[in-house]
PDB file of C-alpha atoms in Angstrom:
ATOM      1  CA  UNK P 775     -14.727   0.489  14.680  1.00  0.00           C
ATOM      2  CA  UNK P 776     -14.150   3.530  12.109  1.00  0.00           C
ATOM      3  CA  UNK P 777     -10.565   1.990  11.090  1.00  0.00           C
ATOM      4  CA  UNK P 778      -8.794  -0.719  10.364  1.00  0.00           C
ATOM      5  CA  UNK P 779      -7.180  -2.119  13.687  1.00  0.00           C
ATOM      6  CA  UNK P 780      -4.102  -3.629  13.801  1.00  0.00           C
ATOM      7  CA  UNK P 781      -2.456  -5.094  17.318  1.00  0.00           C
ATOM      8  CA  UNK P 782      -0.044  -5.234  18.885  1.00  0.00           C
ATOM      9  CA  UNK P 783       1.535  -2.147  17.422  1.00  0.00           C
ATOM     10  CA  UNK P 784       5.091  -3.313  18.104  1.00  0.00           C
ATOM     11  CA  UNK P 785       6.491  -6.890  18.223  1.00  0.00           C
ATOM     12  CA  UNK P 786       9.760  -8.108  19.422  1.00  0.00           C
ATOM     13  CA  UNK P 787      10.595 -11.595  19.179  1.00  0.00           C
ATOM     14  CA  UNK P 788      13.387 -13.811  19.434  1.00  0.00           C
ATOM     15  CA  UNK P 789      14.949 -15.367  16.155  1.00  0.00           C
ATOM     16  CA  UNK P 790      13.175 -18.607  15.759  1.00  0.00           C
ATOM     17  CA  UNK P 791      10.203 -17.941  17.634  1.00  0.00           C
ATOM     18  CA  UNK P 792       6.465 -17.835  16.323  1.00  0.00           C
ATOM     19  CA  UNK P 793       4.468 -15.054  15.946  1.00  0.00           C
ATOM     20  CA  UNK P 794       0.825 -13.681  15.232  1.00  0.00           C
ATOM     21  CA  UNK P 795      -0.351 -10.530  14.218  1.00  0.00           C
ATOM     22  CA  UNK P 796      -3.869  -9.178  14.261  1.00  0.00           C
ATOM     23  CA  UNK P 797      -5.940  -7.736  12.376  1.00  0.00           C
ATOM     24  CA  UNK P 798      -9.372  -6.156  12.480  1.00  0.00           C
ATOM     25  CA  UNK P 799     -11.102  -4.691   9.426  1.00  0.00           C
ATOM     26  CA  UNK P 800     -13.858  -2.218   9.064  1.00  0.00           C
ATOM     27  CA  UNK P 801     -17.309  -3.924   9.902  1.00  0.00           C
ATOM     28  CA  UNK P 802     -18.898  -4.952   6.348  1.00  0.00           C
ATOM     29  CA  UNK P 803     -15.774  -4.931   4.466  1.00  0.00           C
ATOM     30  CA  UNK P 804     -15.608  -8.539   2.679  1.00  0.00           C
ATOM     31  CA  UNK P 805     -11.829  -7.823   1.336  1.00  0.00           C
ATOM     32  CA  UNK P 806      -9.209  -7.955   3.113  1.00  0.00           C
ATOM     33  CA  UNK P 807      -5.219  -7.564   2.543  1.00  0.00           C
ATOM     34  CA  UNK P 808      -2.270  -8.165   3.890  1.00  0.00           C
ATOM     35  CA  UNK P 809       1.172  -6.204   2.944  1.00  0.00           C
ATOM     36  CA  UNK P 810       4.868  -5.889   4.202  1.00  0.00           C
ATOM     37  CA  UNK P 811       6.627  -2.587   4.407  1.00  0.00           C
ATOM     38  CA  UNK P 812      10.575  -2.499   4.722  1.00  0.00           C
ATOM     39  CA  UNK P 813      12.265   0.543   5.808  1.00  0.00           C
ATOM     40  CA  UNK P 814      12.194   3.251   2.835  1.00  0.00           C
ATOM     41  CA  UNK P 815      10.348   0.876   0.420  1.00  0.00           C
ATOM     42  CA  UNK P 816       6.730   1.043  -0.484  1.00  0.00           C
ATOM     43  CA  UNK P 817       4.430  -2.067   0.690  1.00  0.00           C
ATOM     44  CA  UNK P 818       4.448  -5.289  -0.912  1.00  0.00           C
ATOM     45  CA  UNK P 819       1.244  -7.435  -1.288  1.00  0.00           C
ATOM     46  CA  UNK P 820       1.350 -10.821   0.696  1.00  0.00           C
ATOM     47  CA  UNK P 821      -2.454 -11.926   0.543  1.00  0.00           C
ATOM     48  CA  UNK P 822      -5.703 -11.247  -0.418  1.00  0.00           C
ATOM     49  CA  UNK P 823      -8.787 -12.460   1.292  1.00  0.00           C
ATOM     50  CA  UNK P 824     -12.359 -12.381  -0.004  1.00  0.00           C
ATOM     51  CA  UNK P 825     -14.765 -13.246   3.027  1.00  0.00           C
ATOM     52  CA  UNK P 826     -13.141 -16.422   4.274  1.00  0.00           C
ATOM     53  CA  UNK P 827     -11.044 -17.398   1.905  1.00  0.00           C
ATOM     54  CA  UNK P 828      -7.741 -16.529   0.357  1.00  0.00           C
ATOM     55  CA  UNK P 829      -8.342 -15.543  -3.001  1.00  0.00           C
ATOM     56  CA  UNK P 830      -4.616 -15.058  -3.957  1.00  0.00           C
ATOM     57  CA  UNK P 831      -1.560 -16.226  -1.542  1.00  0.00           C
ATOM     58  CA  UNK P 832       1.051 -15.719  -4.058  1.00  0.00           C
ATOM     59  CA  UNK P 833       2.726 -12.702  -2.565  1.00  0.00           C
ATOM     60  CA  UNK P 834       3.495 -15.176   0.873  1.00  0.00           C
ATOM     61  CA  UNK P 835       7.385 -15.546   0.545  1.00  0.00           C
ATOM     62  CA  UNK P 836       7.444 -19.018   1.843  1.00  0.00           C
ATOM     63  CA  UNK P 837       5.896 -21.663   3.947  1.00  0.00           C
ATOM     64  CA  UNK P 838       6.803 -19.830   7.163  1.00  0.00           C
ATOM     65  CA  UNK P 839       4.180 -17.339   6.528  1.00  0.00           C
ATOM     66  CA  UNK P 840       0.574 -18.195   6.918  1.00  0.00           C
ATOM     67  CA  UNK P 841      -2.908 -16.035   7.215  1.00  0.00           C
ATOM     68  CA  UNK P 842      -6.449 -16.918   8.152  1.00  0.00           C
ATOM     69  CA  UNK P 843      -9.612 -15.503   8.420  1.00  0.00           C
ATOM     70  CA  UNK P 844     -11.803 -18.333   9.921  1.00  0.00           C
ATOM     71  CA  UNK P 845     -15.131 -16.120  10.200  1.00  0.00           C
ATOM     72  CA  UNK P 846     -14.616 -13.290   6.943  1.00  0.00           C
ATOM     73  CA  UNK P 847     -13.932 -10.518   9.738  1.00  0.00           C
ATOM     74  CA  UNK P 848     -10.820 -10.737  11.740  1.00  0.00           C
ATOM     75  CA  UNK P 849      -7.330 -11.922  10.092  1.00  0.00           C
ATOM     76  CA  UNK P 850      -4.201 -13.484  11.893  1.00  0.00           C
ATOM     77  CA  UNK P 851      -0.924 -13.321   9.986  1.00  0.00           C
ATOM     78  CA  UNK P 852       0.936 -16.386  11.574  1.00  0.00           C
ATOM     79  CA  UNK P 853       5.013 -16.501  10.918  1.00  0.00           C
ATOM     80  CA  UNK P 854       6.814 -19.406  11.732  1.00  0.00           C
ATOM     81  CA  UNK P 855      10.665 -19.625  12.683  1.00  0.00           C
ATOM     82  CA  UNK P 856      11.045 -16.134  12.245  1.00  0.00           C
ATOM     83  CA  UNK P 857      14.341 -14.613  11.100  1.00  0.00           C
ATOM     84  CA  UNK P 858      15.858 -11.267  11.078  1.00  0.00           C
ATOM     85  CA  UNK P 859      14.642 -10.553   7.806  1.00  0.00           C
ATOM     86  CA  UNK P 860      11.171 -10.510   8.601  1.00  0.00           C
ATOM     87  CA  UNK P 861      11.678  -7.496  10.176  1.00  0.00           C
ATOM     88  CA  UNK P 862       9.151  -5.248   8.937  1.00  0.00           C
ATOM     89  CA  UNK P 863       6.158  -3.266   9.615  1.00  0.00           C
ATOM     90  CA  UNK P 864       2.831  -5.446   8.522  1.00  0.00           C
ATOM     91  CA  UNK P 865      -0.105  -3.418   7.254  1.00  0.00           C
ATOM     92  CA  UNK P 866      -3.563  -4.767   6.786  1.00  0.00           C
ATOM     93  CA  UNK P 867      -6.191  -3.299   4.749  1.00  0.00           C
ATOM     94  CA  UNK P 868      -9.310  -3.523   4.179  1.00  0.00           C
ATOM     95  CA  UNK P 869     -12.363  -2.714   1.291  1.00  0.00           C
ATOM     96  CA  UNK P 870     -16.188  -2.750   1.270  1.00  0.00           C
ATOM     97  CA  UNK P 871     -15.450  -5.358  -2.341  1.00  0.00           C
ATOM     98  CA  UNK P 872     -12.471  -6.723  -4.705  1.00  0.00           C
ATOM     99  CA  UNK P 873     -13.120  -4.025  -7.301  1.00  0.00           C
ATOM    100  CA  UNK P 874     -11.428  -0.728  -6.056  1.00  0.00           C
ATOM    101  CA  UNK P 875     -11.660   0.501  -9.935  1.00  0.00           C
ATOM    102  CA  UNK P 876     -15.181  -0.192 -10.690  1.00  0.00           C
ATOM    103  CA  UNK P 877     -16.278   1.473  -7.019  1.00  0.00           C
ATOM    104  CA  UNK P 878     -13.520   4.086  -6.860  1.00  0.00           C
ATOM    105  CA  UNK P 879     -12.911   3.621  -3.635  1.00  0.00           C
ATOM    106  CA  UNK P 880      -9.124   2.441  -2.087  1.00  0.00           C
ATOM    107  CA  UNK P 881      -7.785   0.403   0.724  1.00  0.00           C
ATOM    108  CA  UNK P 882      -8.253   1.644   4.071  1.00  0.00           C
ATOM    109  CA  UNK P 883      -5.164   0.509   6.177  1.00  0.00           C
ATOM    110  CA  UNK P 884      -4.363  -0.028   9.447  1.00  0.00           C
ATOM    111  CA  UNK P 885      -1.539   1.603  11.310  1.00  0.00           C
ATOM    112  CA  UNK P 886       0.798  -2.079  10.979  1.00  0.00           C
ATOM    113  CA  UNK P 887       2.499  -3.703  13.735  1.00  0.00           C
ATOM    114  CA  UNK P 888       6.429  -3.158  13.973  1.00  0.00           C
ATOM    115  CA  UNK P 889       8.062  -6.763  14.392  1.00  0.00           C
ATOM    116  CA  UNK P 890      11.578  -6.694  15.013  1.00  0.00           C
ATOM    117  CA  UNK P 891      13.265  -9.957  15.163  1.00  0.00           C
ATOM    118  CA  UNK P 892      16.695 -10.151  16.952  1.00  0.00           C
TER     119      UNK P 892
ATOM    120  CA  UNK Q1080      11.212  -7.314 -11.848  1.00  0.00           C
ATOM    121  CA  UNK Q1081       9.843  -4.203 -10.383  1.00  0.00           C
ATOM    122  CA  UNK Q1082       6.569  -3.475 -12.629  1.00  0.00           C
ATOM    123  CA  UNK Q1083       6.316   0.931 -10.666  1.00  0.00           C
ATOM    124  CA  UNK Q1084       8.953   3.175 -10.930  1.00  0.00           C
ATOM    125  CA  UNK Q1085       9.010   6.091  -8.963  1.00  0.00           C
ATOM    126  CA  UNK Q1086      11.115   9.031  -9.023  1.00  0.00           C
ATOM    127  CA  UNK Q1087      12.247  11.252  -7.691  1.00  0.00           C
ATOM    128  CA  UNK Q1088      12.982   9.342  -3.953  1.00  0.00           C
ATOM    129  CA  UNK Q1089      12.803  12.494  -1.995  1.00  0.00           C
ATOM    130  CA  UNK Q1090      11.891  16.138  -3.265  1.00  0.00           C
ATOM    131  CA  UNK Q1091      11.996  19.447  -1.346  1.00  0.00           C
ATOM    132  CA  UNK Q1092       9.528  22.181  -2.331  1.00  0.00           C
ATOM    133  CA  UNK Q1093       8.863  25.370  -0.958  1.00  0.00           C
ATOM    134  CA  UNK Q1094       5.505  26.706   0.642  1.00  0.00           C
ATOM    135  CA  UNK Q1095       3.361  27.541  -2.389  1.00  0.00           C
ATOM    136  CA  UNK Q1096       5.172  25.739  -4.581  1.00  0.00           C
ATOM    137  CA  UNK Q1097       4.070  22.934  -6.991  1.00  0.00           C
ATOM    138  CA  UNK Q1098       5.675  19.121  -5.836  1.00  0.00           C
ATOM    139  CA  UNK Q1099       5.563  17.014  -9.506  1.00  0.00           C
ATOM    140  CA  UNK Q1100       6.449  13.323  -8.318  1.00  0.00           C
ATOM    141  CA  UNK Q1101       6.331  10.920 -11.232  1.00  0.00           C
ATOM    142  CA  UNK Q1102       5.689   6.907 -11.679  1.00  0.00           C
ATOM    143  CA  UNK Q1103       5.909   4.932 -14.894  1.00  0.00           C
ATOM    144  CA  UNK Q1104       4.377   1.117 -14.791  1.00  0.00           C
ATOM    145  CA  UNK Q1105       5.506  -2.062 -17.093  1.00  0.00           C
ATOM    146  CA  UNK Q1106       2.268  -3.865 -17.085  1.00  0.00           C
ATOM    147  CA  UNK Q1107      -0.031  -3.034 -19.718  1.00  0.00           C
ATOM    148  CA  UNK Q1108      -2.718  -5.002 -17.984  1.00  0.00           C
ATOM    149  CA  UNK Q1109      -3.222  -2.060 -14.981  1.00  0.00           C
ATOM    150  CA  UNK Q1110      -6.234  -0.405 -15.191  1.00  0.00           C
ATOM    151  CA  UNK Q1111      -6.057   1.500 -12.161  1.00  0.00           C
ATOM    152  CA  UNK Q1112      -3.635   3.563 -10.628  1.00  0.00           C
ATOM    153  CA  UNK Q1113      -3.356   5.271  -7.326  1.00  0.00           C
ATOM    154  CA  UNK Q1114      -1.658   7.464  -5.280  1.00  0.00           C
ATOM    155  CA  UNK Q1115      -1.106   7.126  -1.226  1.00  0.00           C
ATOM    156  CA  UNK Q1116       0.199   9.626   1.430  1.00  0.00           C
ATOM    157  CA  UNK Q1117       1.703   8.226   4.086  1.00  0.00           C
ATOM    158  CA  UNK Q1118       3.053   9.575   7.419  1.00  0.00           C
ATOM    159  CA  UNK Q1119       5.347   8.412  10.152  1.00  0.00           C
ATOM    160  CA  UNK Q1120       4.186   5.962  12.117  1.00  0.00           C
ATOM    161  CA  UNK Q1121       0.662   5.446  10.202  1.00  0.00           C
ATOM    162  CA  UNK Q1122      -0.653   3.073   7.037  1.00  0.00           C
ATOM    163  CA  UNK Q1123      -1.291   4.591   4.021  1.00  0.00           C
ATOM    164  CA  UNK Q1124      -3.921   6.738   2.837  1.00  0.00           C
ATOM    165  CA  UNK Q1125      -5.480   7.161  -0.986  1.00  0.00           C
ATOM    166  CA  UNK Q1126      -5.161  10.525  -1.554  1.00  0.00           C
ATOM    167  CA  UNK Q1127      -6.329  10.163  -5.744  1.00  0.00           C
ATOM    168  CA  UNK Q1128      -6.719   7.773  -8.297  1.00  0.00           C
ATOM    169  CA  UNK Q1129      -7.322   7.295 -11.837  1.00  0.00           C
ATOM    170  CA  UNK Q1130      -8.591   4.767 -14.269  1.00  0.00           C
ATOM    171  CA  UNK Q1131      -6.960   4.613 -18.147  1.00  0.00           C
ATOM    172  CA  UNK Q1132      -9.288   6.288 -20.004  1.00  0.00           C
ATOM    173  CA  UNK Q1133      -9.074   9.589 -18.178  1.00  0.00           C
ATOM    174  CA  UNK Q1134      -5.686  12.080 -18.558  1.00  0.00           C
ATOM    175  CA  UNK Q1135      -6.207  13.937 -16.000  1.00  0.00           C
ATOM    176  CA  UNK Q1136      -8.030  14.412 -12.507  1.00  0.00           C
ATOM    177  CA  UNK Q1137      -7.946  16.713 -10.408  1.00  0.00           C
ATOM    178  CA  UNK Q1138      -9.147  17.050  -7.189  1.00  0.00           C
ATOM    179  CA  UNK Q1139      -8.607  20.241  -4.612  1.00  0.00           C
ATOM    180  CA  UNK Q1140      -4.925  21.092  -5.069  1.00  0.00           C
ATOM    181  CA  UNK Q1141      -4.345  17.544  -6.304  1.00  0.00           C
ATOM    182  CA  UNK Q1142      -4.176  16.530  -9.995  1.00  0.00           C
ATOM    183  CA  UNK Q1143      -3.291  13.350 -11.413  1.00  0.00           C
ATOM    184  CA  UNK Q1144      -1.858  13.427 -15.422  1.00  0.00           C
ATOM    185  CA  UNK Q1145      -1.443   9.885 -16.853  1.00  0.00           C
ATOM    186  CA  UNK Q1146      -0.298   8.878 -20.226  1.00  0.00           C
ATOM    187  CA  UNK Q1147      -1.345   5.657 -21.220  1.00  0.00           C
ATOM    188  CA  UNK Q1148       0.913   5.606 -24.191  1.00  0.00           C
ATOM    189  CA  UNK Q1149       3.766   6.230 -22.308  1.00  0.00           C
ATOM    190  CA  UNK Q1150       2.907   4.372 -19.419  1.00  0.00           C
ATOM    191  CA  UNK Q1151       3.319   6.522 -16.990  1.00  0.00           C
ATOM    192  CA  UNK Q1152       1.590   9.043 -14.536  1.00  0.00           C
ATOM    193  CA  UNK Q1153       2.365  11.804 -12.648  1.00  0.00           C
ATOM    194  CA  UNK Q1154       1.139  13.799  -9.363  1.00  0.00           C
ATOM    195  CA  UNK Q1155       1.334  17.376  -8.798  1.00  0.00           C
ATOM    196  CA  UNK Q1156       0.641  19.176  -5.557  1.00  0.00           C
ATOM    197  CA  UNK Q1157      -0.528  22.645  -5.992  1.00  0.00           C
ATOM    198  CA  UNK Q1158       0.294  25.425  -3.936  1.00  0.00           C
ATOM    199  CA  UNK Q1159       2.342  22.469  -1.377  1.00  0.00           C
ATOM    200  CA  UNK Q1160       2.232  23.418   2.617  1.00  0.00           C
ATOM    201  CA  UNK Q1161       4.269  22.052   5.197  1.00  0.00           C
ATOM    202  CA  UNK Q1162       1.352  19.984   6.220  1.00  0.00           C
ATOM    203  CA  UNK Q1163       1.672  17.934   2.837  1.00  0.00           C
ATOM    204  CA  UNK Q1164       5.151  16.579   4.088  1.00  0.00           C
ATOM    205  CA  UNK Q1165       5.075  12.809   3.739  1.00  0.00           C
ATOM    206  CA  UNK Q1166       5.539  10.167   2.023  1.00  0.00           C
ATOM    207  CA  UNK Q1167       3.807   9.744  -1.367  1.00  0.00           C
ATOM    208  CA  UNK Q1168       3.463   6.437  -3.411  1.00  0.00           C
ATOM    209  CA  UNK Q1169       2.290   5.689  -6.868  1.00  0.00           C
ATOM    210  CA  UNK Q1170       0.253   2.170  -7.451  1.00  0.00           C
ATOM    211  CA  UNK Q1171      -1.227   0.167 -10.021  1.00  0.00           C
ATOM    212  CA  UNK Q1172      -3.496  -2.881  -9.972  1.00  0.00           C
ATOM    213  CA  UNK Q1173      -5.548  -4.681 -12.616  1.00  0.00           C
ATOM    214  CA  UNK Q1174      -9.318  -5.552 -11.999  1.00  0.00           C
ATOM    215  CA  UNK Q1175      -8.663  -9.196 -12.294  1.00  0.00           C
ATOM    216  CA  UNK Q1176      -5.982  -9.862  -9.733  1.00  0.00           C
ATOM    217  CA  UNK Q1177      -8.119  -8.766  -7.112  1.00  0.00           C
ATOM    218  CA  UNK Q1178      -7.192  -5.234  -6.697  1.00  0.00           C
ATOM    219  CA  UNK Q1179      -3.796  -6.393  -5.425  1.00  0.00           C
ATOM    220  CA  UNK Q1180      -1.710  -2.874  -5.499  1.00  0.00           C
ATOM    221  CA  UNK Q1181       1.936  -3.080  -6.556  1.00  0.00           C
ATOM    222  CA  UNK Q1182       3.191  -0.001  -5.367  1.00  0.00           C
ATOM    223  CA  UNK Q1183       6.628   1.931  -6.111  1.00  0.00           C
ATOM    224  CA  UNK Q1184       9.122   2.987  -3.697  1.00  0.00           C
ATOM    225  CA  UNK Q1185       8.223   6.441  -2.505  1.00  0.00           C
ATOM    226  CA  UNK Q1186       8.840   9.695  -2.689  1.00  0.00           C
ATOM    227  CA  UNK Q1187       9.754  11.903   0.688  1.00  0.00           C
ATOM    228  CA  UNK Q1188       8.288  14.625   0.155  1.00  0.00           C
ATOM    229  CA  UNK Q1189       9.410  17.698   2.358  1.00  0.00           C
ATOM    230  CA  UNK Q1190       7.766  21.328   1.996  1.00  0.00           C
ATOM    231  CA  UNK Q1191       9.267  24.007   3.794  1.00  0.00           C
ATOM    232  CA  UNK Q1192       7.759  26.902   5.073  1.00  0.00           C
TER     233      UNK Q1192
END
């Protein structure tokens, strides 16, 4: 597609209930991120992947939070036992390499999913 | 430790006038800094960046001033229209990490006509 997909759009769960979130990057791009946005802050990074793998997790706040990328195209951003806290809007974004500097070129992000946990 | 400022959080500008929204960074390590527009209900979208060993750049009624020295940077809108009401963020990442953006907290930015 020309963007960065991201689905669903909104997500309410249940407190304590499991939840994935989708994303689909633009075709050829080999990185791809994952972000959280609270209300009235600006996003903070949760992972990085470079084709399959996760080249940095660090930004995951804890064990409850999990990402793959099994074939270097799609992601799923898994959350365990979710709590009111997660509440956030997920963005995933995407880029044609790791070096946005070097190629001057930025992130291209999706719209996010809304998850509201109550 | 939060490595972007930003300030102001929200500005009001009239039509035609110039928006000046300003970041300052802790990291000495960044070596590239953008900026991203966001509205309602959508992801972010670079709008400019620059690299360290460039003051300024400009593009359309965008321009981008950094200060290494001083570690920090600035945007300006030119000649701001209602149309540029959103939400603007500063950035910085270093080549190393990945290109993993920390960003700062925003600026609302609200032009009226």
């Amino acid at each position: 597609g020309a963007g960065v997909s991201q689905t669903p759009s909104n997500k309410v769960t249940e407190k304590g209930k499991y939840v994935e979130l989708r994303c689909d990057p633009i075709s050829g791009h080999t990185a791809l991120y994952w972000y959280r946005q609270s209300l009235g802050q600006g996003p903070e990074f949760l992972i990085y992947f470079q084709g399959t793998g996760a080249a940095d997790d660090s930004g995951l706040p804890n064990d409850r939070f999990f990402a793959v990328r099994p074939e270097g195209s799609v992601s799923t951003l898994k959350i365990q036992r979710t709590e009111r806290g997660d509440s956030a809007v997920y963005l995933c974004a995407s880029s044609l390499g790791p070096s946005l500097a070097r190629a001057n070129y930025g992130y291209t992000f999706g719209s996010g999913t809304r998850l509201t946990v109550v | 430790q939060q490595q972007v400022k930003q300030s102001p959080q929200s500005l009001i500008v009239q039509k035609g006038g110039i928006s000046i929204i300003n970041c300052a960074y802790e990291n000495t390590a960044f070596d590239y800094f953008p900026w991203y527009q966001q509205f309602p209900g959508k992801g972010p979208a670079l709008l400019i960046a620059i690299r360290p060993d460039v003051s300024e750049k400009k593009e359309g009624r965008f321009t981008i001033s950094f200060n290494k020295s001083a570690k920090q940077f600035s945007l300006h809108i030119m000649d701001s229209q209602p149309g540029d009401s959103a939400t603007y963020f500063c950035a910085a990442s270093k080549e190393t990490s990945g290109s993993r953006l920390t960003f700062g907290e925003g600026t609302q930015l609200t032009v009226n006509p």
